[in-house]
PDB file of C-alpha atoms in Angstrom:
ATOM      1  CA  LEU P 472       0.187  -9.671  25.350  1.00 37.00           C
ATOM      2  CA  GLU P 473      -1.122  -6.896  23.542  1.00 41.00           C
ATOM      3  CA  LYS P 474       1.973  -6.306  22.088  1.00 41.00           C
ATOM      4  CA  ARG P 475       2.981  -9.768  21.460  1.00 39.00           C
ATOM      5  CA  GLU P 476      -0.826 -10.170  18.922  1.00 38.00           C
ATOM      6  CA  ARG P 477      -0.016  -6.634  16.928  1.00 37.00           C
ATOM      7  CA  SER P 478       3.383  -8.445  15.989  1.00 38.00           C
ATOM      8  CA  VAL P 479       1.640 -11.602  14.809  1.00 37.00           C
ATOM      9  CA  SER P 480      -0.504 -10.074  13.081  1.00 39.00           C
ATOM     10  CA  ARG P 481       1.755  -7.628  11.297  1.00 42.00           C
ATOM     11  CA  LYS P 482       3.661 -10.861  10.190  1.00 50.00           C
ATOM     12  CA  ARG P 483       0.682 -12.137   7.996  1.00 47.00           C
ATOM     13  CA  ARG P 484      -0.083  -8.812   6.738  1.00 56.00           C
ATOM     14  CA  LYS P 485      -0.009  -9.444   3.078  1.00 67.00           C
ATOM     15  CA  LEU P 486       2.982  -7.169   1.385  1.00 73.00           C
ATOM     16  CA  GLN P 487       1.695  -4.211  -0.954  1.00 83.00           C
ATOM     17  CA  LEU P 488       3.903  -3.148  -3.870  1.00 88.00           C
ATOM     18  CA  PRO P 489       3.228  -0.532  -5.955  1.00 92.00           C
ATOM     19  CA  PRO P 490       1.921  -0.545  -9.485  1.00 92.00           C
ATOM     20  CA  LEU P 491       4.581  -0.121 -12.257  1.00 93.00           C
ATOM     21  CA  ASP P 492       4.916  -0.296 -15.652  1.00 93.00           C
ATOM     22  CA  VAL P 493       7.336  -2.033 -18.551  1.00 92.00           C
ATOM     23  CA  ARG P 494       7.800  -0.174 -21.741  1.00 93.00           C
ATOM     24  CA  ALA P 495      10.663   0.982 -23.478  1.00 94.00           C
ATOM     25  CA  SER P 496      13.156   2.008 -21.768  1.00 94.00           C
ATOM     26  CA  SER P 497      15.447   5.368 -21.853  1.00 93.00           C
ATOM     27  CA  VAL P 498      18.751   3.763 -22.384  1.00 90.00           C
ATOM     28  CA  LEU P 499      19.573   3.146 -26.013  1.00 86.00           C
ATOM     29  CA  HIS P 500      19.542  -0.183 -26.439  1.00 84.00           C
ATOM     30  CA  GLY P 501      18.028  -1.361 -23.450  1.00 84.00           C
ATOM     31  CA  GLY P 502      14.840  -3.210 -24.040  1.00 87.00           C
ATOM     32  CA  LEU P 503      12.458  -2.993 -22.022  1.00 90.00           C
ATOM     33  CA  GLY P 504      12.771  -0.988 -18.479  1.00 93.00           C
ATOM     34  CA  VAL P 505      10.386  -0.512 -15.220  1.00 94.00           C
ATOM     35  CA  PHE P 506       8.747   2.576 -14.279  1.00 96.00           C
ATOM     36  CA  ALA P 507       6.999   4.005 -11.276  1.00 97.00           C
ATOM     37  CA  VAL P 508       3.576   4.317 -12.286  1.00 96.00           C
ATOM     38  CA  LYS P 509       2.358   7.001  -8.995  1.00 97.00           C
ATOM     39  CA  ASP P 510       5.407   8.827  -6.689  1.00 98.00           C
ATOM     40  CA  ILE P 511       7.640   6.247  -4.954  1.00 97.00           C
ATOM     41  CA  LYS P 512       8.879   6.559  -1.525  1.00 97.00           C
ATOM     42  CA  LYS P 513      12.076   5.570  -0.290  1.00 97.00           C
ATOM     43  CA  GLY P 514      12.146   2.205   1.268  1.00 95.00           C
ATOM     44  CA  THR P 515       9.329   1.303  -0.270  1.00 95.00           C
ATOM     45  CA  TRP P 516       9.688  -2.736  -1.860  1.00 93.00           C
ATOM     46  CA  LEU P 517       8.509  -2.331  -5.394  1.00 94.00           C
ATOM     47  CA  SER P 518       8.604  -5.510  -7.229  1.00 90.00           C
ATOM     48  CA  GLU P 519       9.966  -9.230  -6.876  1.00 85.00           C
ATOM     49  CA  TYR P 520      12.342 -10.575  -9.026  1.00 82.00           C
ATOM     50  CA  GLY P 521      10.827 -13.604 -11.056  1.00 81.00           C
ATOM     51  CA  GLY P 522      11.014 -16.114 -13.491  1.00 80.00           C
ATOM     52  CA  GLU P 523      12.146 -19.551 -14.127  1.00 84.00           C
ATOM     53  CA  ILE P 524      13.585 -21.468 -11.291  1.00 82.00           C
ATOM     54  CA  ILE P 525      16.728 -23.162 -12.919  1.00 84.00           C
ATOM     55  CA  ASP P 526      19.387 -25.168 -11.237  1.00 85.00           C
ATOM     56  CA  VAL P 527      23.038 -24.153 -11.879  1.00 85.00           C
ATOM     57  CA  GLU P 528      24.014 -26.617 -14.315  1.00 88.00           C
ATOM     58  CA  GLU P 529      21.220 -25.153 -16.454  1.00 88.00           C
ATOM     59  CA  ALA P 530      21.590 -21.399 -15.864  1.00 85.00           C
ATOM     60  CA  ARG P 531      25.357 -22.344 -17.432  1.00 85.00           C
ATOM     61  CA  ARG P 532      23.742 -24.478 -20.691  1.00 89.00           C
ATOM     62  CA  ARG P 533      22.100 -21.260 -21.325  1.00 87.00           C
ATOM     63  CA  ARG P 534      24.698 -19.022 -20.727  1.00 83.00           C
ATOM     64  CA  GLY P 535      27.099 -21.204 -23.191  1.00 86.00           C
ATOM     65  CA  ASN P 536      24.248 -21.690 -25.340  1.00 88.00           C
ATOM     66  CA  GLY P 537      24.257 -17.353 -25.222  1.00 83.00           C
ATOM     67  CA  GLU P 538      20.637 -17.185 -23.938  1.00 77.00           C
ATOM     68  CA  ASP P 539      22.182 -15.253 -20.129  1.00 65.00           C
ATOM     69  CA  THR P 540      20.514 -11.702 -20.759  1.00 67.00           C
ATOM     70  CA  HIS P 541      18.130 -12.390 -17.524  1.00 74.00           C
ATOM     71  CA  ILE P 542      19.728 -15.070 -15.202  1.00 74.00           C
ATOM     72  CA  ARG P 543      20.817 -14.159 -11.941  1.00 72.00           C
ATOM     73  CA  SER P 544      22.025 -16.667  -8.886  1.00 68.00           C
ATOM     74  CA  CYS P 545      20.921 -13.697  -6.562  1.00 61.00           C
ATOM     75  CA  GLY P 546      21.999 -15.777  -3.553  1.00 61.00           C
ATOM     76  CA  MET P 547      21.007 -19.208  -3.990  1.00 59.00           C
ATOM     77  CA  MET P 548      24.096 -21.052  -4.409  1.00 65.00           C
ATOM     78  CA  GLU P 549      22.209 -24.433  -6.284  1.00 76.00           C
ATOM     79  CA  ARG P 550      19.389 -22.675  -8.308  1.00 78.00           C
ATOM     80  CA  CYS P 551      19.069 -19.150 -10.388  1.00 79.00           C
ATOM     81  CA  ILE P 552      16.563 -17.453 -11.793  1.00 79.00           C
ATOM     82  CA  ASP P 553      15.979 -16.558 -15.467  1.00 82.00           C
ATOM     83  CA  ALA P 554      13.158 -13.549 -16.186  1.00 81.00           C
ATOM     84  CA  ARG P 555      13.731 -13.776 -19.905  1.00 78.00           C
ATOM     85  CA  VAL P 556      10.464 -13.001 -21.688  1.00 80.00           C
ATOM     86  CA  ARG P 557       8.826 -16.453 -23.678  1.00 75.00           C
ATOM     87  CA  GLY P 558       6.654 -19.104 -23.624  1.00 75.00           C
ATOM     88  CA  TYR P 559       4.717 -19.015 -20.110  1.00 74.00           C
ATOM     89  CA  TRP P 560       6.968 -16.302 -19.411  1.00 79.00           C
ATOM     90  CA  ASN P 561       5.340 -13.529 -21.343  1.00 80.00           C
ATOM     91  CA  ILE P 562       4.896  -9.936 -19.857  1.00 82.00           C
ATOM     92  CA  ASP P 563       1.642 -10.837 -18.618  1.00 84.00           C
ATOM     93  CA  TYR P 564       3.101 -13.309 -16.071  1.00 82.00           C
ATOM     94  CA  TYR P 565       5.266 -11.115 -14.811  1.00 82.00           C
ATOM     95  CA  LEU P 566       3.020  -8.218 -14.101  1.00 83.00           C
ATOM     96  CA  ARG P 567       0.418  -9.985 -12.593  1.00 82.00           C
ATOM     97  CA  HIS P 568       2.422 -11.516 -10.262  1.00 82.00           C
ATOM     98  CA  HIS P 569       3.762  -8.518  -9.608  1.00 81.00           C
ATOM     99  CA  MET P 570       7.756  -9.831 -10.681  1.00 84.00           C
ATOM    100  CA  VAL P 571       8.648  -7.523 -13.238  1.00 89.00           C
ATOM    101  CA  GLY P 572      12.514  -7.233 -11.532  1.00 85.00           C
ATOM    102  CA  GLY P 573      14.029  -8.535 -14.155  1.00 85.00           C
ATOM    103  CA  PHE P 574      13.517  -5.566 -16.568  1.00 88.00           C
ATOM    104  CA  VAL P 575      15.115  -3.194 -14.012  1.00 91.00           C
ATOM    105  CA  ASN P 576      18.417  -1.856 -16.222  1.00 88.00           C
ATOM    106  CA  ASP P 577      22.024  -1.322 -14.931  1.00 88.00           C
ATOM    107  CA  ALA P 578      22.521   2.337 -14.323  1.00 88.00           C
ATOM    108  CA  HIS P 579      26.441   1.529 -15.509  1.00 85.00           C
ATOM    109  CA  GLY P 580      27.362   4.192 -18.455  1.00 83.00           C
ATOM    110  CA  THR P 581      23.895   5.512 -19.290  1.00 87.00           C
ATOM    111  CA  GLY P 582      24.317   8.838 -16.707  1.00 90.00           C
ATOM    112  CA  LYS P 583      20.808   7.613 -14.763  1.00 92.00           C
ATOM    113  CA  LYS P 584      21.296   7.041 -10.840  1.00 94.00           C
ATOM    114  CA  VAL P 585      20.490   4.076  -9.627  1.00 94.00           C
ATOM    115  CA  ASN P 586      17.257   4.554  -7.712  1.00 96.00           C
ATOM    116  CA  SER P 587      16.700   0.666  -6.411  1.00 94.00           C
ATOM    117  CA  ALA P 588      18.327  -2.326  -5.406  1.00 90.00           C
ATOM    118  CA  TYR P 589      17.945  -6.051  -4.934  1.00 85.00           C
ATOM    119  CA  VAL P 590      17.432  -7.885  -1.668  1.00 85.00           C
ATOM    120  CA  THR P 591      17.605 -11.052  -0.842  1.00 80.00           C
ATOM    121  CA  ASN P 592      15.105 -12.301   1.507  1.00 78.00           C
ATOM    122  CA  GLU P 593      15.559 -15.411   3.313  1.00 73.00           C
ATOM    123  CA  MET P 594      12.132 -17.580   3.844  1.00 68.00           C
ATOM    124  CA  ARG P 595      11.502 -19.807   6.751  1.00 64.00           C
ATOM    125  CA  LEU P 596       9.170 -21.827   5.548  1.00 62.00           C
ATOM    126  CA  GLY P 597      10.060 -21.632   1.696  1.00 66.00           C
ATOM    127  CA  TYR P 598       8.339 -20.246  -1.359  1.00 71.00           C
ATOM    128  CA  GLN P 599       7.079 -21.776  -4.481  1.00 74.00           C
ATOM    129  CA  HIS P 600       6.995 -18.986  -7.416  1.00 73.00           C
ATOM    130  CA  PRO P 601       2.956 -18.875  -9.326  1.00 74.00           C
ATOM    131  CA  TYR P 602       3.742 -21.516 -12.086  1.00 76.00           C
ATOM    132  CA  LYS P 603       3.541 -24.967 -12.605  1.00 79.00           C
ATOM    133  CA  GLY P 604       6.222 -27.593 -11.585  1.00 77.00           C
ATOM    134  CA  ALA P 605       8.541 -24.750  -9.751  1.00 75.00           C
ATOM    135  CA  PRO P 606      10.797 -25.396  -7.248  1.00 74.00           C
ATOM    136  CA  TRP P 607      10.576 -24.578  -3.370  1.00 74.00           C
ATOM    137  CA  VAL P 608      13.146 -21.814  -2.477  1.00 73.00           C
ATOM    138  CA  SER P 609      14.578 -20.932   0.625  1.00 70.00           C
ATOM    139  CA  LYS P 610      15.269 -17.503  -1.069  1.00 75.00           C
ATOM    140  CA  ARG P 611      13.344 -14.804  -2.827  1.00 79.00           C
ATOM    141  CA  VAL P 612      14.752 -11.502  -4.138  1.00 82.00           C
ATOM    142  CA  PHE P 613      12.481  -8.516  -4.279  1.00 86.00           C
ATOM    143  CA  LEU P 614      13.493  -4.620  -5.664  1.00 90.00           C
ATOM    144  CA  ARG P 615      13.551  -1.621  -2.873  1.00 94.00           C
ATOM    145  CA  ALA P 616      13.499   1.871  -3.724  1.00 96.00           C
ATOM    146  CA  MET P 617      16.352   3.477  -2.271  1.00 97.00           C
ATOM    147  CA  GLN P 618      15.588   7.170  -2.852  1.00 97.00           C
ATOM    148  CA  ASP P 619      11.863   8.984  -3.746  1.00 98.00           C
ATOM    149  CA  ILE P 620      11.260   7.524  -7.091  1.00 98.00           C
ATOM    150  CA  ALA P 621       8.867   9.977  -8.819  1.00 98.00           C
ATOM    151  CA  ALA P 622       5.298   8.974 -11.196  1.00 98.00           C
ATOM    152  CA  GLY P 623       6.573   7.950 -14.848  1.00 97.00           C
ATOM    153  CA  GLU P 624      10.755   7.837 -13.652  1.00 97.00           C
ATOM    154  CA  GLU P 625      12.507   4.174 -15.239  1.00 96.00           C
ATOM    155  CA  LEU P 626      13.972   2.546 -12.018  1.00 97.00           C
ATOM    156  CA  PHE P 627      17.436   1.610 -12.224  1.00 94.00           C
ATOM    157  CA  VAL P 628      19.565  -0.449 -10.151  1.00 90.00           C
ATOM    158  CA  THR P 629      23.635  -1.408 -10.677  1.00 86.00           C
ATOM    159  CA  TYR P 630      23.927  -4.926 -11.776  1.00 79.00           C
ATOM    160  CA  GLY P 631      27.552  -5.072  -9.713  1.00 70.00           C
ATOM    161  CA  THR P 632      31.105  -5.161 -10.072  1.00 63.00           C
ATOM    162  CA  THR P 633      31.113  -9.208 -11.639  1.00 64.00           C
ATOM    163  CA  TYR P 634      29.042  -8.171 -14.494  1.00 63.00           C
ATOM    164  CA  HIS P 635      30.118  -4.550 -14.900  1.00 55.00           C
ATOM    165  CA  ALA P 636      33.648  -6.515 -15.693  1.00 61.00           C
ATOM    166  CA  PHE P 637      32.471  -9.361 -17.499  1.00 62.00           C
ATOM    167  CA  HIS P 638      30.603  -6.658 -20.202  1.00 61.00           C
ATOM    168  CA  PHE P 639      31.857  -3.266 -19.512  1.00 62.00           C
ATOM    169  CA  SER P 640      35.757  -4.347 -19.855  1.00 60.00           C
TER     170      SER P 640
END
Protein backbone atom coordinates (compact mmCIF):
# COMPACT_ATOMS: atom_id res chain seq x y z
CA LEU A 1 0.00 0.00 0.00
CA GLU A 2 2.83 2.42 0.80
CA LYS A 3 4.41 1.95 -2.63
CA ARG A 4 1.08 2.56 -4.36
CA GLU A 5 0.48 5.78 -2.43
CA ARG A 6 3.95 7.03 -3.30
CA SER A 7 3.47 6.36 -7.00
CA VAL A 8 0.12 8.18 -7.02
CA SER A 9 1.60 11.24 -5.33
CA ARG A 10 4.53 11.12 -7.75
CA LYS A 11 2.11 11.30 -10.71
CA ARG A 12 0.50 14.43 -9.31
CA ARG A 13 3.77 16.32 -8.87
CA LYS A 14 4.06 19.35 -11.09
CA LEU A 15 6.88 19.24 -13.62
CA GLN A 16 9.63 21.65 -12.56
CA LEU A 17 11.32 23.22 -15.58
CA PRO A 18 14.62 25.13 -15.33
CA PRO A 19 14.86 28.86 -16.06
CA LEU A 20 15.72 29.59 -19.69
CA ASP A 21 16.43 32.80 -21.57
CA VAL A 22 15.41 33.69 -25.15
CA ARG A 23 17.78 36.10 -26.89
CA ALA A 24 19.81 36.51 -30.08
CA SER A 25 21.29 33.18 -31.16
CA SER A 26 25.01 32.59 -31.51
CA VAL A 27 24.22 31.08 -34.94
CA LEU A 28 24.65 33.44 -37.89
CA HIS A 29 21.13 34.23 -39.23
CA GLY A 30 19.73 32.00 -36.45
CA GLY A 31 17.32 34.62 -35.14
CA LEU A 32 16.47 33.92 -31.52
CA GLY A 33 17.97 31.12 -29.47
CA VAL A 34 17.34 29.54 -26.06
CA PHE A 35 19.99 29.67 -23.34
CA ALA A 36 20.38 27.96 -19.97
CA VAL A 37 20.21 30.41 -17.05
CA LYS A 38 21.66 27.84 -14.60
CA ASP A 39 23.60 24.60 -15.02
CA ILE A 40 21.30 21.83 -16.25
CA LYS A 41 21.85 18.10 -15.80
CA LYS A 42 21.44 15.51 -18.58
CA GLY A 43 17.88 14.14 -18.69
CA THR A 44 16.24 17.31 -17.34
CA TRP A 45 12.97 18.34 -18.98
CA LEU A 46 13.68 21.84 -20.35
CA SER A 47 10.57 23.35 -21.91
CA GLU A 48 7.56 22.64 -24.07
CA TYR A 49 7.25 23.23 -27.81
CA GLY A 50 4.22 25.49 -27.67
CA GLY A 51 2.25 27.74 -29.94
CA GLU A 52 -0.94 27.79 -31.95
CA ILE A 53 -2.46 24.35 -32.59
CA ILE A 54 -3.58 24.15 -36.23
CA ASP A 55 -4.90 21.39 -38.48
CA VAL A 56 -2.84 19.89 -41.29
CA GLU A 57 -4.71 21.82 -44.00
CA GLU A 58 -3.91 25.15 -42.31
CA ALA A 59 -0.27 24.08 -41.93
CA ARG A 60 -0.12 23.33 -45.67
CA ARG A 61 -1.70 26.70 -46.47
CA ARG A 62 0.81 28.54 -44.27
CA ARG A 63 3.74 26.61 -45.72
CA GLY A 64 2.46 27.39 -49.22
CA ASN A 65 2.50 31.09 -48.31
CA GLY A 66 6.07 30.82 -46.98
CA GLU A 67 4.95 31.00 -43.33
CA ASP A 68 6.43 27.67 -42.23
CA THR A 69 9.53 28.57 -40.25
CA HIS A 70 8.22 27.19 -36.96
CA ILE A 71 5.49 24.68 -37.89
CA ARG A 72 5.99 21.13 -36.58
CA SER A 73 3.77 18.08 -36.72
CA CYS A 74 5.31 16.81 -33.49
CA GLY A 75 4.07 13.27 -33.92
CA MET A 76 0.44 14.38 -34.31
CA MET A 77 -1.09 13.17 -37.57
CA GLU A 78 -4.09 15.53 -37.56
CA ARG A 79 -2.56 18.63 -35.96
CA CYS A 80 0.56 20.80 -36.06
CA ILE A 81 2.03 23.44 -33.77
CA ASP A 82 2.97 26.85 -35.14
CA ALA A 83 5.50 28.43 -32.77
CA ARG A 84 6.04 31.71 -34.62
CA VAL A 85 6.05 35.01 -32.77
CA ARG A 86 3.04 37.07 -33.79
CA GLY A 87 0.01 38.68 -32.20
CA TYR A 88 -1.11 36.83 -29.09
CA TRP A 89 1.86 34.45 -29.34
CA ASN A 90 4.55 36.94 -28.38
CA ILE A 91 7.79 36.28 -26.51
CA ASP A 92 6.08 36.97 -23.17
CA TYR A 93 3.45 34.30 -23.93
CA TYR A 94 6.12 31.67 -24.64
CA LEU A 95 8.19 32.59 -21.58
CA ARG A 96 5.18 32.83 -19.23
CA HIS A 97 3.97 29.35 -20.21
CA HIS A 98 7.49 27.86 -20.48
CA MET A 99 6.94 26.98 -24.14
CA VAL A 100 10.21 28.13 -25.71
CA GLY A 101 11.00 24.87 -27.54
CA GLY A 102 10.23 26.52 -30.88
CA PHE A 103 13.16 28.91 -30.47
CA VAL A 104 15.84 26.22 -30.20
CA ASN A 105 18.08 26.19 -33.26
CA ASP A 106 19.37 23.26 -35.29
CA ALA A 107 23.05 22.45 -34.81
CA HIS A 108 23.39 21.24 -38.43
CA GLY A 109 26.23 23.03 -40.22
CA THR A 110 26.99 25.35 -37.28
CA GLY A 111 29.86 23.50 -35.65
CA LYS A 112 27.74 23.37 -32.47
CA LYS A 113 26.84 20.13 -30.70
CA VAL A 114 23.30 18.86 -30.19
CA ASN A 115 22.64 19.04 -26.45
CA SER A 116 18.87 18.57 -26.34
CA ALA A 117 16.09 16.74 -28.18
CA TYR A 118 12.35 16.97 -28.81
CA VAL A 119 10.32 14.25 -27.08
CA THR A 120 6.64 13.64 -27.87
CA ASN A 121 4.60 12.81 -24.78
CA GLU A 122 1.25 11.02 -25.14
CA MET A 123 -1.39 12.37 -22.75
CA ARG A 124 -4.05 9.94 -21.52
CA LEU A 125 -6.64 12.59 -20.78
CA GLY A 126 -5.57 15.14 -23.37
CA TYR A 127 -4.37 18.69 -22.93
CA GLN A 128 -5.50 22.14 -23.92
CA HIS A 129 -2.89 24.82 -24.56
CA PRO A 130 -3.41 28.01 -22.51
CA TYR A 131 -5.05 30.25 -25.09
CA LYS A 132 -8.69 30.98 -25.89
CA GLY A 133 -10.14 28.53 -28.40
CA ALA A 134 -7.27 26.03 -28.21
CA PRO A 135 -8.33 22.50 -29.21
CA TRP A 136 -7.73 19.49 -26.98
CA VAL A 137 -4.72 17.44 -28.10
CA SER A 138 -3.50 13.99 -27.11
CA LYS A 139 0.22 14.74 -27.51
CA ARG A 140 2.58 17.38 -26.22
CA VAL A 141 6.17 17.99 -27.28
CA PHE A 142 8.86 18.75 -24.74
CA LEU A 143 12.55 19.51 -24.95
CA ARG A 144 14.93 17.36 -22.89
CA ALA A 145 18.64 17.77 -22.10
CA MET A 146 20.70 15.04 -23.81
CA GLN A 147 23.86 16.06 -21.95
CA ASP A 148 24.84 18.42 -19.14
CA ILE A 149 24.34 22.05 -20.21
CA ALA A 150 26.31 24.87 -18.58
CA ALA A 151 24.76 28.18 -17.51
CA GLY A 152 24.87 30.59 -20.46
CA GLU A 153 25.11 27.77 -23.03
CA GLU A 154 22.74 27.84 -26.00
CA LEU A 155 20.45 24.84 -26.54
CA PHE A 156 20.69 22.98 -29.86
CA VAL A 157 18.67 20.15 -31.41
CA THR A 158 18.59 18.40 -34.76
CA TYR A 159 15.55 19.20 -36.87
CA GLY A 160 15.88 15.81 -38.60
CA THR A 161 16.70 14.38 -42.00
CA THR A 162 13.50 15.58 -43.72
CA TYR A 163 14.22 19.18 -42.73
CA HIS A 164 17.89 18.86 -43.70
CA ALA A 165 17.08 17.33 -47.09
CA PHE A 166 14.62 20.15 -47.84
CA HIS A 167 16.74 23.06 -46.60
CA PHE A 168 20.35 21.97 -47.17
CA SER A 169 20.39 20.19 -50.52
